[in-house]
mmCIF file of C-alpha atoms in Angstrom:
data_model
loop_
_atom_site.group_PDB
_atom_site.id
_atom_site.type_symbol
_atom_site.label_atom_id
_atom_site.label_comp_id
_atom_site.label_asym_id
_atom_site.label_seq_id
_atom_site.Cartn_x
_atom_site.Cartn_y
_atom_site.Cartn_z
ATOM 1 C CA UNK A 27 0.007 -0.058 -0.046
ATOM 2 C CA UNK A 28 1.593 3.409 -0.773
ATOM 3 C CA UNK A 29 1.595 5.826 2.058
ATOM 4 C CA UNK A 30 0.286 9.367 2.300
ATOM 5 C CA UNK A 31 3.839 10.643 2.251
ATOM 6 C CA UNK A 32 4.641 8.704 -1.324
ATOM 7 C CA UNK A 33 1.326 9.778 -2.634
ATOM 8 C CA UNK A 34 2.277 13.402 -1.595
ATOM 9 C CA UNK A 35 5.773 12.947 -3.304
ATOM 10 C CA UNK A 36 4.133 11.626 -6.316
ATOM 11 C CA UNK A 37 1.569 14.357 -6.842
ATOM 12 C CA UNK A 38 4.459 16.951 -6.157
ATOM 13 C CA UNK A 39 6.541 15.430 -8.958
ATOM 14 C CA UNK A 40 3.362 15.781 -11.342
ATOM 15 C CA UNK A 41 2.937 19.464 -10.431
ATOM 16 C CA UNK A 42 6.738 20.074 -10.884
ATOM 17 C CA UNK A 43 6.568 18.262 -14.343
ATOM 18 C CA UNK A 44 3.466 20.447 -15.486
ATOM 19 C CA UNK A 45 5.263 23.593 -14.545
ATOM 20 C CA UNK A 46 8.691 22.591 -16.079
ATOM 21 C CA UNK A 47 7.487 21.276 -19.398
ATOM 22 C CA UNK A 48 10.462 21.419 -22.011
ATOM 23 C CA UNK A 49 10.958 24.527 -23.136
ATOM 24 C CA UNK A 50 10.807 23.819 -26.720
ATOM 25 C CA UNK A 51 6.985 22.588 -26.217
ATOM 26 C CA UNK A 52 6.201 26.013 -24.635
ATOM 27 C CA UNK A 53 8.072 27.783 -27.211
ATOM 28 C CA UNK A 54 6.130 26.345 -29.880
ATOM 29 C CA UNK A 55 2.797 27.112 -28.184
ATOM 30 C CA UNK A 56 3.740 30.754 -28.087
ATOM 31 C CA UNK A 57 4.737 30.467 -31.958
ATOM 32 C CA UNK A 58 1.006 29.420 -32.159
ATOM 33 C CA UNK A 59 -0.110 32.484 -30.302
ATOM 34 C CA UNK A 60 1.985 34.710 -32.271
ATOM 35 C CA UNK A 61 1.123 32.932 -35.827
ATOM 36 C CA UNK A 62 -2.540 33.640 -34.572
ATOM 37 C CA UNK A 63 -1.869 37.596 -33.891
ATOM 38 C CA UNK A 64 0.005 37.873 -36.948
ATOM 39 C CA UNK A 65 -2.905 36.506 -39.079
ATOM 40 C CA UNK A 66 -5.214 38.950 -37.262
ATOM 41 C CA UNK A 67 -3.009 41.758 -38.665
ATOM 42 C CA UNK A 68 -2.123 40.472 -41.979
ATOM 43 C CA UNK A 69 -5.241 38.728 -42.950
ATOM 44 C CA UNK A 70 -3.509 35.442 -44.200
ATOM 45 C CA UNK A 71 -4.861 31.703 -44.311
ATOM 46 C CA UNK A 72 -3.680 29.719 -41.321
ATOM 47 C CA UNK A 73 -3.014 26.129 -41.178
ATOM 48 C CA UNK A 74 -5.003 23.935 -38.455
ATOM 49 C CA UNK A 75 -3.050 23.733 -35.180
ATOM 50 C CA UNK A 76 -3.449 21.681 -31.917
ATOM 51 C CA UNK A 77 -4.809 23.950 -29.184
ATOM 52 C CA UNK A 78 -2.278 25.181 -26.681
ATOM 53 C CA UNK A 79 -1.978 22.866 -23.741
ATOM 54 C CA UNK A 80 -3.037 23.899 -20.130
ATOM 55 C CA UNK A 81 0.785 24.271 -19.181
ATOM 56 C CA UNK A 82 1.199 26.414 -22.219
ATOM 57 C CA UNK A 83 -1.426 28.768 -21.271
ATOM 58 C CA UNK A 84 -0.178 29.237 -18.050
ATOM 59 C CA UNK A 85 1.145 32.948 -17.172
ATOM 60 C CA UNK A 86 4.460 31.720 -16.145
ATOM 61 C CA UNK A 87 5.024 29.775 -19.246
ATOM 62 C CA UNK A 88 3.833 32.326 -21.434
ATOM 63 C CA UNK A 89 6.306 34.724 -19.913
ATOM 64 C CA UNK A 90 8.966 32.169 -20.474
ATOM 65 C CA UNK A 91 8.212 31.421 -24.140
ATOM 66 C CA UNK A 92 8.409 35.261 -24.656
ATOM 67 C CA UNK A 93 11.723 35.424 -22.649
ATOM 68 C CA UNK A 94 13.095 32.348 -24.936
ATOM 69 C CA UNK A 95 11.777 34.226 -28.016
ATOM 70 C CA UNK A 96 13.229 37.655 -27.328
ATOM 71 C CA UNK A 97 16.391 35.905 -26.373
ATOM 72 C CA UNK A 98 16.598 34.057 -29.709
ATOM 73 C CA UNK A 99 15.760 37.614 -31.248
ATOM 74 C CA UNK A 100 18.550 39.242 -29.282
ATOM 75 C CA UNK A 101 21.182 36.678 -30.378
ATOM 76 C CA UNK A 102 20.136 36.927 -33.924
ATOM 77 C CA UNK A 103 20.551 40.608 -33.968
ATOM 78 C CA UNK A 104 23.987 40.406 -32.188
ATOM 79 C CA UNK A 105 25.568 38.170 -35.156
ATOM 80 C CA UNK A 106 28.826 39.270 -36.366
ATOM 81 C CA UNK A 107 28.649 36.852 -39.555
ATOM 82 C CA UNK A 108 26.177 34.706 -41.506
ATOM 83 C CA UNK A 109 25.266 31.282 -40.063
ATOM 84 C CA UNK A 110 23.160 28.360 -41.712
ATOM 85 C CA UNK A 111 22.243 26.524 -38.619
ATOM 86 C CA UNK A 112 18.842 28.163 -38.046
ATOM 87 C CA UNK A 113 15.827 26.078 -36.575
ATOM 88 C CA UNK A 114 12.491 26.467 -37.628
ATOM 89 C CA UNK A 115 11.561 27.464 -34.074
ATOM 90 C CA UNK A 116 14.311 30.352 -34.051
ATOM 91 C CA UNK A 117 13.021 31.285 -37.467
ATOM 92 C CA UNK A 118 9.691 31.473 -36.252
ATOM 93 C CA UNK A 119 10.540 33.505 -32.959
ATOM 94 C CA UNK A 120 12.297 36.010 -35.417
ATOM 95 C CA UNK A 121 9.327 36.048 -38.049
ATOM 96 C CA UNK A 122 6.500 36.624 -35.357
ATOM 97 C CA UNK A 123 8.089 39.680 -33.670
ATOM 98 C CA UNK A 124 6.049 42.853 -33.563
ATOM 99 C CA UNK A 125 6.325 44.167 -37.201
ATOM 100 C CA UNK A 126 7.647 47.647 -36.417
ATOM 101 C CA UNK A 127 10.233 46.240 -34.160
ATOM 102 C CA UNK A 128 11.118 43.418 -36.445
ATOM 103 C CA UNK A 129 11.577 45.929 -39.474
ATOM 104 C CA UNK A 130 13.582 48.326 -37.302
ATOM 105 C CA UNK A 131 16.112 45.986 -35.956
ATOM 106 C CA UNK A 132 16.306 44.204 -39.591
ATOM 107 C CA UNK A 133 17.458 47.783 -40.713
ATOM 108 C CA UNK A 134 20.266 48.066 -37.937
ATOM 109 C CA UNK A 135 21.471 44.607 -39.279
ATOM 110 C CA UNK A 136 21.270 46.028 -42.794
ATOM 111 C CA UNK A 137 23.632 49.005 -41.996
ATOM 112 C CA UNK A 138 26.229 46.515 -40.388
ATOM 113 C CA UNK A 139 26.487 44.644 -43.557
ATOM 114 C CA UNK A 140 25.648 47.012 -46.414
ATOM 115 C CA UNK A 141 25.682 50.371 -47.282
ATOM 116 C CA UNK A 142 21.780 51.441 -46.716
ATOM 117 C CA UNK A 143 22.003 53.877 -49.588
ATOM 118 C CA UNK A 144 22.808 51.475 -52.234
ATOM 119 C CA UNK A 145 20.141 49.741 -54.289
ATOM 120 C CA UNK A 146 21.058 47.434 -57.069
ATOM 121 C CA UNK A 147 19.083 47.926 -60.335
ATOM 122 C CA UNK A 148 18.615 44.884 -62.511
ATOM 123 C CA UNK A 149 16.795 44.336 -65.743
ATOM 124 C CA UNK A 150 15.221 40.828 -66.662
ATOM 125 C CA UNK A 151 14.597 39.960 -70.416
ATOM 126 C CA UNK A 152 12.532 36.895 -71.255
ATOM 127 C CA UNK A 153 14.690 35.191 -74.059
ATOM 128 C CA UNK A 154 12.280 32.321 -74.514
ATOM 129 C CA UNK A 155 8.396 33.197 -74.352
ATOM 130 C CA UNK A 156 6.069 30.522 -73.426
ATOM 131 C CA UNK A 157 5.716 27.033 -74.567
ATOM 132 C CA UNK A 158 6.799 25.361 -70.969
ATOM 133 C CA UNK A 159 5.753 22.048 -70.138
ATOM 134 C CA UNK A 160 5.569 22.651 -66.315
ATOM 135 C CA UNK A 161 2.376 23.240 -64.526
ATOM 136 C CA UNK A 162 3.499 25.992 -61.891
ATOM 137 C CA UNK A 163 0.140 27.202 -61.232
ATOM 138 C CA UNK A 164 1.065 30.856 -61.159
ATOM 139 C CA UNK A 165 2.979 31.204 -64.532
ATOM 140 C CA UNK A 166 1.414 32.193 -67.778
ATOM 141 C CA UNK A 167 3.963 30.661 -69.819
ATOM 142 C CA UNK A 168 3.015 27.027 -69.322
ATOM 143 C CA UNK A 169 1.432 25.098 -72.299
ATOM 144 C CA UNK A 170 -1.195 23.796 -69.893
ATOM 145 C CA UNK A 171 -2.887 27.194 -69.513
ATOM 146 C CA UNK A 172 -2.053 28.611 -73.232
ATOM 147 C CA UNK A 173 -5.722 28.447 -74.521
ATOM 148 C CA UNK A 174 -6.969 30.562 -71.414
ATOM 149 C CA UNK A 175 -3.912 32.806 -71.079
ATOM 150 C CA UNK A 176 -3.789 33.682 -74.694
ATOM 151 C CA UNK A 177 -0.099 33.733 -74.275
ATOM 152 C CA UNK A 178 1.858 33.082 -77.671
ATOM 153 C CA UNK A 179 5.142 31.078 -77.440
ATOM 154 C CA UNK A 180 7.892 32.511 -79.164
ATOM 155 C CA UNK A 181 11.320 31.186 -80.161
ATOM 156 C CA UNK A 182 14.520 32.097 -78.475
ATOM 157 C CA UNK A 183 15.921 35.413 -78.904
ATOM 158 C CA UNK A 184 18.746 35.983 -80.974
ATOM 159 C CA UNK A 185 22.124 36.892 -79.332
ATOM 160 C CA UNK A 186 22.098 40.304 -81.232
ATOM 161 C CA UNK A 187 18.814 41.306 -79.947
ATOM 162 C CA UNK A 188 19.713 40.227 -76.348
ATOM 163 C CA UNK A 189 22.864 42.149 -76.388
ATOM 164 C CA UNK A 190 20.909 45.093 -77.688
ATOM 165 C CA UNK A 191 18.506 44.890 -75.004
ATOM 166 C CA UNK A 192 21.269 44.680 -72.114
ATOM 167 C CA UNK A 193 23.071 47.710 -73.918
ATOM 168 C CA UNK A 194 19.765 49.644 -73.298
ATOM 169 C CA UNK A 195 19.613 48.526 -69.738
ATOM 170 C CA UNK A 196 22.894 49.651 -69.146
ATOM 171 C CA UNK A 197 22.700 53.172 -70.527
ATOM 172 C CA UNK A 198 19.632 53.505 -68.230
ATOM 173 C CA UNK A 199 21.791 52.489 -65.036
ATOM 174 C CA UNK A 200 21.137 48.763 -64.784
ATOM 175 C CA UNK A 201 24.207 47.090 -63.511
ATOM 176 C CA UNK A 202 22.865 43.564 -63.700
ATOM 177 C CA UNK A 203 21.246 41.941 -66.617
ATOM 178 C CA UNK A 204 19.002 38.657 -66.257
ATOM 179 C CA UNK A 205 17.776 36.542 -68.753
ATOM 180 C CA UNK A 206 14.976 33.837 -68.387
ATOM 181 C CA UNK A 207 13.676 31.169 -70.675
ATOM 182 C CA UNK A 208 10.577 29.319 -70.218
ATOM 183 C CA UNK A 209 11.817 25.787 -70.011
ATOM 184 C CA UNK A 210 11.632 22.890 -67.823
ATOM 185 C CA UNK A 211 15.401 22.105 -68.162
ATOM 186 C CA UNK A 212 18.406 22.358 -70.580
ATOM 187 C CA UNK A 213 18.196 18.598 -71.616
ATOM 188 C CA UNK A 214 18.657 18.291 -75.516
ATOM 189 C CA UNK A 215 19.502 22.168 -76.034
ATOM 190 C CA UNK A 216 22.953 22.162 -76.986
ATOM 191 C CA UNK A 217 22.497 24.714 -79.461
ATOM 192 C CA UNK A 218 20.270 26.888 -77.224
ATOM 193 C CA UNK A 219 23.088 26.582 -74.664
ATOM 194 C CA UNK A 220 25.745 27.376 -76.970
ATOM 195 C CA UNK A 221 23.808 30.854 -77.906
ATOM 196 C CA UNK A 222 23.098 31.401 -74.188
ATOM 197 C CA UNK A 223 26.678 31.308 -73.331
ATOM 198 C CA UNK A 224 27.313 33.742 -76.125
ATOM 199 C CA UNK A 225 24.896 36.138 -74.585
ATOM 200 C CA UNK A 226 26.493 35.682 -71.259
ATOM 201 C CA UNK A 227 30.036 36.606 -72.537
ATOM 202 C CA UNK A 228 28.320 39.524 -74.660
ATOM 203 C CA UNK A 229 26.625 41.101 -71.546
ATOM 204 C CA UNK A 230 29.744 40.517 -68.996
ATOM 205 C CA UNK A 231 31.796 42.143 -71.920
ATOM 206 C CA UNK A 232 29.820 45.269 -71.255
ATOM 207 C CA UNK A 233 30.818 45.378 -67.660
ATOM 208 C CA UNK A 234 27.483 44.222 -66.066
ATOM 209 C CA UNK A 235 26.654 41.166 -63.794
ATOM 210 C CA UNK A 236 24.852 38.523 -65.718
ATOM 211 C CA UNK A 237 22.412 36.125 -64.530
ATOM 212 C CA UNK A 238 20.226 33.363 -66.289
ATOM 213 C CA UNK A 239 17.370 31.239 -65.158
ATOM 214 C CA UNK A 240 16.871 28.308 -67.610
ATOM 215 C CA UNK A 241 15.033 25.719 -65.483
ATOM 216 C CA UNK A 242 17.225 22.676 -64.011
ATOM 217 C CA UNK A 243 20.549 22.323 -65.181
ATOM 218 C CA UNK A 244 23.158 19.507 -64.390
ATOM 219 C CA UNK A 245 26.699 19.740 -63.267
ATOM 220 C CA UNK A 246 28.160 19.867 -66.623
ATOM 221 C CA UNK A 247 25.752 22.516 -67.754
ATOM 222 C CA UNK A 248 26.689 24.601 -64.747
ATOM 223 C CA UNK A 249 30.343 24.226 -65.621
ATOM 224 C CA UNK A 250 29.963 25.609 -69.191
ATOM 225 C CA UNK A 251 27.825 28.718 -67.907
ATOM 226 C CA UNK A 252 30.776 29.228 -65.436
ATOM 227 C CA UNK A 253 33.173 29.201 -68.141
ATOM 228 C CA UNK A 254 31.301 31.705 -70.258
ATOM 229 C CA UNK A 255 31.597 34.093 -67.339
ATOM 230 C CA UNK A 256 28.148 33.557 -65.701
ATOM 231 C CA UNK A 257 27.845 35.838 -62.427
ATOM 232 C CA UNK A 258 24.674 34.214 -60.886
ATOM 233 C CA UNK A 259 21.977 31.394 -61.732
ATOM 234 C CA UNK A 260 18.444 31.935 -60.553
ATOM 235 C CA UNK A 261 16.397 29.112 -59.613
ATOM 236 C CA UNK A 262 13.663 29.797 -56.830
ATOM 237 C CA UNK A 263 12.390 27.234 -54.423
ATOM 238 C CA UNK A 264 9.010 29.262 -54.549
ATOM 239 C CA UNK A 265 7.469 28.291 -51.040
ATOM 240 C CA UNK A 266 7.862 25.746 -47.952
ATOM 241 C CA UNK A 267 8.381 22.191 -48.794
ATOM 242 C CA UNK A 268 4.974 21.463 -47.410
ATOM 243 C CA UNK A 269 3.078 23.530 -49.276
ATOM 244 C CA UNK A 270 5.223 23.185 -52.856
ATOM 245 C CA UNK A 271 3.237 20.455 -54.057
ATOM 246 C CA UNK A 272 0.008 22.498 -53.793
ATOM 247 C CA UNK A 273 1.683 24.783 -56.633
ATOM 248 C CA UNK A 274 3.703 22.648 -58.711
ATOM 249 C CA UNK A 275 3.711 18.919 -59.543
ATOM 250 C CA UNK A 276 6.030 18.661 -62.482
ATOM 251 C CA UNK A 277 9.119 19.276 -60.843
ATOM 252 C CA UNK A 278 9.986 18.497 -57.148
ATOM 253 C CA UNK A 279 11.580 20.379 -54.338
ATOM 254 C CA UNK A 280 14.466 18.144 -54.270
ATOM 255 C CA UNK A 281 15.023 18.725 -57.986
ATOM 256 C CA UNK A 282 15.287 22.462 -57.402
ATOM 257 C CA UNK A 283 17.664 21.863 -54.640
ATOM 258 C CA UNK A 284 19.685 19.742 -56.734
ATOM 259 C CA UNK A 285 19.977 22.401 -59.246
ATOM 260 C CA UNK A 286 21.051 24.814 -56.749
ATOM 261 C CA UNK A 287 23.740 22.394 -55.607
ATOM 262 C CA UNK A 288 24.963 22.229 -59.117
ATOM 263 C CA UNK A 289 25.316 25.730 -59.527
ATOM 264 C CA UNK A 290 27.110 26.162 -56.308
ATOM 265 C CA UNK A 291 29.708 23.626 -57.026
ATOM 266 C CA UNK A 292 30.438 25.190 -60.289
ATOM 267 C CA UNK A 293 31.462 28.400 -58.337
ATOM 268 C CA UNK A 294 28.383 30.275 -59.690
ATOM 269 C CA UNK A 295 26.449 32.848 -57.199
ATOM 270 C CA UNK A 296 23.102 31.163 -56.247
ATOM 271 C CA UNK A 297 19.993 33.281 -56.543
ATOM 272 C CA UNK A 298 16.896 31.798 -54.882
ATOM 273 C CA UNK A 299 13.816 33.005 -53.193
ATOM 274 C CA UNK A 300 10.174 32.697 -53.337
ATOM 275 C CA UNK A 301 6.630 33.856 -54.204
ATOM 276 C CA UNK A 302 4.312 35.187 -51.522
ATOM 277 C CA UNK A 303 0.451 35.240 -52.267
ATOM 278 C CA UNK A 304 0.241 31.613 -53.696
ATOM 279 C CA UNK A 305 -2.272 30.720 -50.815
ATOM 280 C CA UNK A 306 0.515 29.702 -48.256
ATOM 281 C CA UNK A 307 0.378 30.052 -44.660
ATOM 282 C CA UNK A 308 2.731 32.398 -42.755
ATOM 283 C CA UNK A 309 4.096 29.251 -41.439
ATOM 284 C CA UNK A 310 4.987 28.273 -45.123
ATOM 285 C CA UNK A 311 6.764 31.650 -45.253
ATOM 286 C CA UNK A 312 8.663 30.552 -42.240
ATOM 287 C CA UNK A 313 9.352 27.172 -43.945
ATOM 288 C CA UNK A 314 10.580 29.097 -47.077
ATOM 289 C CA UNK A 315 13.008 31.190 -45.008
ATOM 290 C CA UNK A 316 14.157 28.053 -43.303
ATOM 291 C CA UNK A 317 14.801 26.093 -46.361
ATOM 292 C CA UNK A 318 17.069 29.136 -48.073
ATOM 293 C CA UNK A 319 18.922 30.096 -44.938
ATOM 294 C CA UNK A 320 19.992 26.637 -44.000
ATOM 295 C CA UNK A 321 21.502 25.939 -47.363
ATOM 296 C CA UNK A 322 25.336 24.891 -47.458
ATOM 297 C CA UNK A 323 26.167 28.638 -47.973
ATOM 298 C CA UNK A 324 23.440 31.414 -47.887
ATOM 299 C CA UNK A 325 22.632 32.490 -51.733
ATOM 300 C CA UNK A 326 24.166 35.808 -52.999
ATOM 301 C CA UNK A 327 20.514 37.138 -53.694
ATOM 302 C CA UNK A 328 17.131 36.304 -52.236
ATOM 303 C CA UNK A 329 14.275 37.528 -54.572
ATOM 304 C CA UNK A 330 10.762 38.083 -52.683
ATOM 305 C CA UNK A 331 8.120 38.030 -55.251
ATOM 306 C CA UNK A 332 4.615 39.137 -54.759
ATOM 307 C CA UNK A 333 2.307 37.014 -56.978
ATOM 308 C CA UNK A 334 0.821 38.699 -59.774
ATOM 309 C CA UNK A 335 -2.203 36.966 -60.642
ATOM 310 C CA UNK A 336 -2.594 36.292 -64.335
ATOM 311 C CA UNK A 337 -5.909 35.314 -65.712
ATOM 312 C CA UNK A 338 -5.943 32.068 -67.396
ATOM 313 C CA UNK A 339 -4.002 30.485 -64.484
ATOM 314 C CA UNK A 340 -5.116 28.483 -61.646
ATOM 315 C CA UNK A 341 -4.108 31.446 -59.303
ATOM 316 C CA UNK A 342 -5.353 34.280 -61.623
ATOM 317 C CA UNK A 343 -8.393 34.887 -59.239
ATOM 318 C CA UNK A 344 -6.020 35.316 -55.951
ATOM 319 C CA UNK A 345 -6.182 38.665 -53.983
ATOM 320 C CA UNK A 346 -2.739 40.390 -54.011
ATOM 321 C CA UNK A 347 -0.490 39.489 -50.808
ATOM 322 C CA UNK A 348 -0.566 41.794 -48.026
ATOM 323 C CA UNK A 349 2.191 44.331 -47.921
ATOM 324 C CA UNK A 350 2.719 43.485 -44.142
ATOM 325 C CA UNK A 351 3.589 39.933 -45.187
ATOM 326 C CA UNK A 352 5.922 41.211 -47.871
ATOM 327 C CA UNK A 353 7.846 43.516 -45.469
ATOM 328 C CA UNK A 354 7.751 40.642 -42.492
ATOM 329 C CA UNK A 355 9.591 38.109 -44.938
ATOM 330 C CA UNK A 356 12.028 40.768 -46.228
ATOM 331 C CA UNK A 357 12.725 42.070 -42.602
ATOM 332 C CA UNK A 358 13.117 38.398 -41.359
ATOM 333 C CA UNK A 359 15.559 37.597 -44.158
ATOM 334 C CA UNK A 360 17.759 40.472 -43.477
ATOM 335 C CA UNK A 361 18.239 39.221 -40.117
ATOM 336 C CA UNK A 362 18.796 35.328 -40.900
ATOM 337 C CA UNK A 363 20.913 36.034 -43.982
ATOM 338 C CA UNK A 364 22.688 39.373 -43.285
ATOM 339 C CA UNK A 365 25.235 39.430 -45.935
ATOM 340 C CA UNK A 366 22.715 38.382 -48.960
ATOM 341 C CA UNK A 367 21.449 40.860 -51.516
ATOM 342 C CA UNK A 368 17.433 40.833 -51.038
ATOM 343 C CA UNK A 369 15.671 41.750 -54.295
ATOM 344 C CA UNK A 370 12.265 43.020 -54.476
ATOM 345 C CA UNK A 371 10.998 40.954 -57.611
ATOM 346 C CA UNK A 372 7.715 40.588 -59.197
ATOM 347 C CA UNK A 373 4.520 42.588 -57.794
ATOM 348 C CA UNK A 374 6.663 45.851 -56.924
ATOM 349 C CA UNK A 375 4.545 47.932 -59.143
ATOM 350 C CA UNK A 376 1.474 47.422 -56.806
ATOM 351 C CA UNK A 377 3.662 49.049 -54.006
ATOM 352 C CA UNK A 378 3.331 52.582 -53.066
ATOM 353 C CA UNK A 379 6.803 54.540 -53.195
ATOM 354 C CA UNK A 380 6.643 54.914 -49.434
ATOM 355 C CA UNK A 381 6.015 51.023 -49.008
ATOM 356 C CA UNK A 382 9.273 50.498 -51.189
ATOM 357 C CA UNK A 383 10.970 53.067 -48.974
ATOM 358 C CA UNK A 384 9.993 50.819 -45.971
ATOM 359 C CA UNK A 385 11.258 47.613 -47.624
ATOM 360 C CA UNK A 386 14.797 49.459 -48.369
ATOM 361 C CA UNK A 387 15.110 50.646 -44.700
ATOM 362 C CA UNK A 388 14.305 46.996 -43.351
ATOM 363 C CA UNK A 389 17.044 45.503 -45.603
ATOM 364 C CA UNK A 390 15.835 45.053 -49.342
ATOM 365 C CA UNK A 391 18.900 46.341 -51.596
ATOM 366 C CA UNK A 392 17.784 45.239 -54.980
ATOM 367 C CA UNK A 393 15.161 45.999 -57.578
ATOM 368 C CA UNK A 394 14.149 44.716 -61.145
ATOM 369 C CA UNK A 395 13.705 47.873 -63.261
ATOM 370 C CA UNK A 396 12.988 48.237 -66.948
ATOM 371 C CA UNK A 397 10.062 47.667 -69.476
ATOM 372 C CA UNK A 398 8.700 44.006 -68.501
ATOM 373 C CA UNK A 399 9.547 41.280 -65.868
ATOM 374 C CA UNK A 400 8.969 38.092 -68.062
ATOM 375 C CA UNK A 401 5.222 38.466 -68.396
ATOM 376 C CA UNK A 402 4.188 41.150 -65.998
ATOM 377 C CA UNK A 403 4.389 44.907 -66.013
ATOM 378 C CA UNK A 404 7.695 46.591 -64.113
ATOM 379 C CA UNK A 405 8.564 49.988 -63.147
ATOM 380 C CA UNK A 406 10.575 51.918 -65.705
ATOM 381 C CA UNK A 407 13.995 53.326 -65.397
ATOM 382 C CA UNK A 408 12.945 56.588 -65.231
ATOM 383 C CA UNK A 409 10.371 56.208 -62.532
ATOM 384 C CA UNK A 410 12.825 54.506 -60.432
ATOM 385 C CA UNK A 411 15.756 57.116 -60.846
ATOM 386 C CA UNK A 412 13.370 59.833 -59.679
ATOM 387 C CA UNK A 413 12.425 57.558 -56.720
ATOM 388 C CA UNK A 414 16.176 57.191 -55.959
ATOM 389 C CA UNK A 415 16.473 61.122 -56.165
ATOM 390 C CA UNK A 416 13.834 61.626 -53.690
ATOM 391 C CA UNK A 417 14.847 59.068 -51.139
ATOM 392 C CA UNK A 418 18.594 59.517 -51.498
ATOM 393 C CA UNK A 419 19.417 56.256 -52.927
ATOM 394 C CA UNK A 420 22.247 55.397 -55.266
ATOM 395 C CA UNK A 421 22.602 52.468 -57.793
ATOM 396 C CA UNK A 422 25.011 49.716 -56.749
ATOM 397 C CA UNK A 423 27.983 49.303 -58.960
ATOM 398 C CA UNK A 424 28.478 46.155 -60.734
ATOM 399 C CA UNK A 425 30.480 43.368 -59.090
ATOM 400 C CA UNK A 426 31.081 45.321 -55.928
ATOM 401 C CA UNK A 427 29.031 46.817 -52.788
ATOM 402 C CA UNK A 428 30.082 49.178 -50.417
ATOM 403 C CA UNK A 429 30.827 47.527 -47.106
ATOM 404 C CA UNK A 430 30.587 50.841 -45.089
ATOM 405 C CA UNK A 431 27.874 53.454 -45.481
ATOM 406 C CA UNK A 432 28.817 56.601 -47.749
ATOM 407 C CA UNK A 433 30.143 59.390 -45.703
ATOM 408 C CA UNK A 434 27.382 61.774 -46.071
ATOM 409 C CA UNK A 435 24.679 59.270 -44.857
ATOM 410 C CA UNK A 436 22.728 60.821 -41.830
ATOM 411 C CA UNK A 437 24.464 64.224 -42.378
ATOM 412 C CA UNK A 438 22.008 67.332 -43.275
ATOM 413 C CA UNK A 439 21.682 68.382 -46.699
#
């Protein structure tokens, strides 16, 4: 028979266990609470989650989890060099910080690693329009939606036409020229690859950085592009691993990561980011950031796209993503990947000038500018140059970025 003292000890142990639940469990519960709070502000769909346990809802435990989240946030802000060992819980603790403070602190990190007055001007040319066999739900270039989108497929642009477009972009202030082709991969495209290498060599010869996005490539193709002088290869992961199958079925997440591995192994800079507004939750945005910030080395650039709904595609009727989601993702990305260039990509045309300025203050330091961005409209050079003048920004030079702010930053005019 159990004595009253042993029963008392057992009850005491149970109470102690309830109070001292593992911090990771409590922190996850706090993340769920912050997740819900962010959803109220940003009006975004949420995944179903289990209700917090009675332990996680106690006053003391809530205080502890907030303390843990603040500690994670402080440690991230104090980092002096990039790291790629982030956990999802750490990223959540950063991502769900109050937005004003998150953006402000991201701006402080940005100023330690970059010249806050510099923004890179990039121009993107679609060198092969339409005819893609993939089923990306957001893309008008898929043959699966061609009947509805009315987008006419075209042949690959000539080397001469591409170099003329690059020269025009340079004359207007762009220092990086990107070329995109609507292909699944480069298998069996030897002639096209040869022409693209000539394009790369020509653009590089103008003193511009050059980037291409050609779908999946293998190790040998990556080495050929490196030999031609390619600066960077873009291959977005788009969203979290969990949500990805809801958007694309013809290319796996791991195939995307394999292409990034080939690019990195060839010594080419990696450009990889995502698209917001696909129907993902904020937890999927955390997942996107986790994927990219835990690559073997951080990407040289991280494009943040806002979905531009195109009629005729499966996502053609989606509502535009909230600006707060863009700002929160950019801010978190700056803290997680302090040395990376963060590019405001598709959808920037829907932002006000003031919203763009907030993104620059929080750490974005590259934009796409020119006449078009693949199949969507883009802010023009004149418009962006005028904006730079109003906000005291200056174009980043090719192949370099200032580590220290300009001497006149912060001084009265």
